[in-house]
Amino acid sequence: MNITEPLFDDAEIELVRRCLQSKWVTQGPLTAEFERSFAARHDVRHALATTSCTAALHLAAIALRLQPGDEVIVPAFTWVTSAHCAEYVGARPVFADIDLSTFNIDPNRLAEAITPRTRAIVAVHLFGKAAPMDEITALARQHRLSVIEDAACAVGTRYRGRLVGAIGDVGCFSLHPRKVITTGEGGMVTTNSAALAALIKSVRNHGSTGPAAGADPTRPYSMSTFDNLGFNLRLSDIQSAVGIAQMAKLNGLLDERRRIALSYTALLGSHRGIICPLDDEGHTYQSYVTRVEGGRELRNRVMDRLAAAEIQTRPGTHAVHRLGYYANKYSIPADRFPNAALAEDTTITLPIFPGMTEQQQAAVVEALGTAVRS
Ligand SMILES: Cc1ncc(COP(=O)(O)O)c(C=O)c1O
């Protein structure tokens, strides 16, 4: 059983077919439609499609003008590119430990990490559960910091009734196949700021400013000007065709994920030694991440047994401070962030995907329970 599977049907195929027939395949009308749909669903003024969440985070760091000498606070348990976005612009990621019960940044550890050089916080909504945004935005206001929401896992996630991605200055979503909706690879930047949106649009498109090439019908040969240093981080209309079809399925996909996740929690609740993820009503369960009581060896033995039963699992994510790039560059001791380390060592992500049957779920629960007991 795979850890996850995207759901595609004739809707994606038909939209891709129409896109190819139109012969317009780079960023164009379908990307604009996908962006409008994403923005409306996430209650945000601007949604800008890009090639990945990592590209979205890079664009956010550039748009917020983070630079060498700046510090950016990042949870120590997250995907590595939550931190890379600071490195890309020469800033320094400063890690803060997490709350083990939510897997998200611990606001007390965040407050302790703030220095006069701090310029921004990367608020990660890990596995689809919102980070503590009230505490984060209060600290940001108090210390005049920007907030980048790493919402890679959080399409449709709510925090106290509000959709994430527009609570901070910039939101960054992933459309990788392990996420709730996918375009193969892809990402989305969200913001309510017209100025940030304009800069992100420009940097996404080679740094182009002013009207697009050929926009003036009386001078079809006209070229854009380039006042910024930019990249090519555009999403193609072929991918956006898939994205439009996926958006139409989003509410159903989210409902199904929550139903499966809550059923896992009910079924696993009585198993000693297994800790289920903490629910809240805005949690979208991009991943269903349990912890086994015990250490890395026991966890790995359990994962080996599940693999032998042909059930695919993964650790939750990384304790980023222990990864070679950061451990070596900043000489961070492995035991510096104990909760992040424990989370990396003891988490198991279970299969969750649309169409998962009760029998499949029962098989996972049975195999996990047996593996933990033996
Ligand atoms: C928290 C987090 N941030 C960033 C990313 C990077 O997303 P992408 O693969 O779209 O670049 C991921 C991917 O899993 C993630 O989980």
PDB file of C-alpha atoms and ligand atoms in Angstrom, residues 52-55 57 78-79 81-82 124 126 150 152-153 173-176 179 185-186, ligand 1:
ATOM      1  CA  SER A  52       7.298  24.472  -6.191  1.00  0.00           C
ATOM      2  CA  CYS A  53       6.813  25.539  -2.592  1.00  0.00           C
ATOM      3  CA  THR A  54      10.586  25.845  -2.381  1.00  0.00           C
ATOM      4  CA  ALA A  55      10.445  28.407  -5.216  1.00  0.00           C
ATOM      5  CA  LEU A  57       9.665  30.358  -0.202  1.00  0.00           C
ATOM      6  CA  THR A  78      10.375  20.749   9.181  1.00  0.00           C
ATOM      7  CA  TRP A  79      11.289  20.148   5.565  1.00  0.00           C
ATOM      8  CA  THR A  81      13.742  24.094   2.402  1.00  0.00           C
ATOM      9  CA  SER A  82      11.819  25.987   5.119  1.00  0.00           C
ATOM     10  CA  VAL A 124       5.319  26.137   9.264  1.00  0.00           C
ATOM     11  CA  LEU A 126       3.303  21.040   9.500  1.00  0.00           C
ATOM     12  CA  ASP A 150       5.212  27.760   5.039  1.00  0.00           C
ATOM     13  CA  ALA A 152       3.404  23.532   1.955  1.00  0.00           C
ATOM     14  CA  CYS A 153       1.226  20.950   3.730  1.00  0.00           C
ATOM     15  CA  PHE A 173       1.957  26.255  -0.675  1.00  0.00           C
ATOM     16  CA  SER A 174       3.170  23.024  -2.289  1.00  0.00           C
ATOM     17  CA  LEU A 175       1.453  21.130  -5.086  1.00  0.00           C
ATOM     18  CA  HIS A 176       3.775  18.113  -4.947  1.00  0.00           C
ATOM     19  CA  LYS A 179       0.081  17.091  -0.876  1.00  0.00           C
ATOM     20  CA  GLU A 185       5.352  19.680  -9.125  1.00  0.00           C
ATOM     21  CA  GLY A 186       4.156  23.171  -8.308  1.00  0.00           C
TER      22      GLY A 186
HETATM   23  C1  LIG B   1       6.976  22.083   5.328  1.00  0.00           C
HETATM   24  C2  LIG B   1       7.446  22.003   3.903  1.00  0.00           C
HETATM   25  N1  LIG B   1       8.007  23.081   3.334  1.00  0.00           N
HETATM   26  C3  LIG B   1       8.442  23.058   2.055  1.00  0.00           C
HETATM   27  C4  LIG B   1       8.324  21.923   1.271  1.00  0.00           C
HETATM   28  C5  LIG B   1       8.832  21.930  -0.133  1.00  0.00           C
HETATM   29  O1  LIG B   1       7.800  21.784  -1.066  1.00  0.00           O
HETATM   30  P1  LIG B   1       8.132  21.553  -2.614  1.00  0.00           P
HETATM   31  O2  LIG B   1       8.492  20.094  -2.759  1.00  0.00           O
HETATM   32  O3  LIG B   1       6.869  21.894  -3.340  1.00  0.00           O
HETATM   33  O4  LIG B   1       9.268  22.437  -2.952  1.00  0.00           O
HETATM   34  C6  LIG B   1       7.750  20.773   1.819  1.00  0.00           C
HETATM   35  C7  LIG B   1       7.624  19.557   1.023  1.00  0.00           C
HETATM   36  O5  LIG B   1       7.289  18.497   1.494  1.00  0.00           O
HETATM   37  C8  LIG B   1       7.294  20.807   3.167  1.00  0.00           C
HETATM   38  O6  LIG B   1       6.748  19.738   3.751  1.00  0.00           O
END
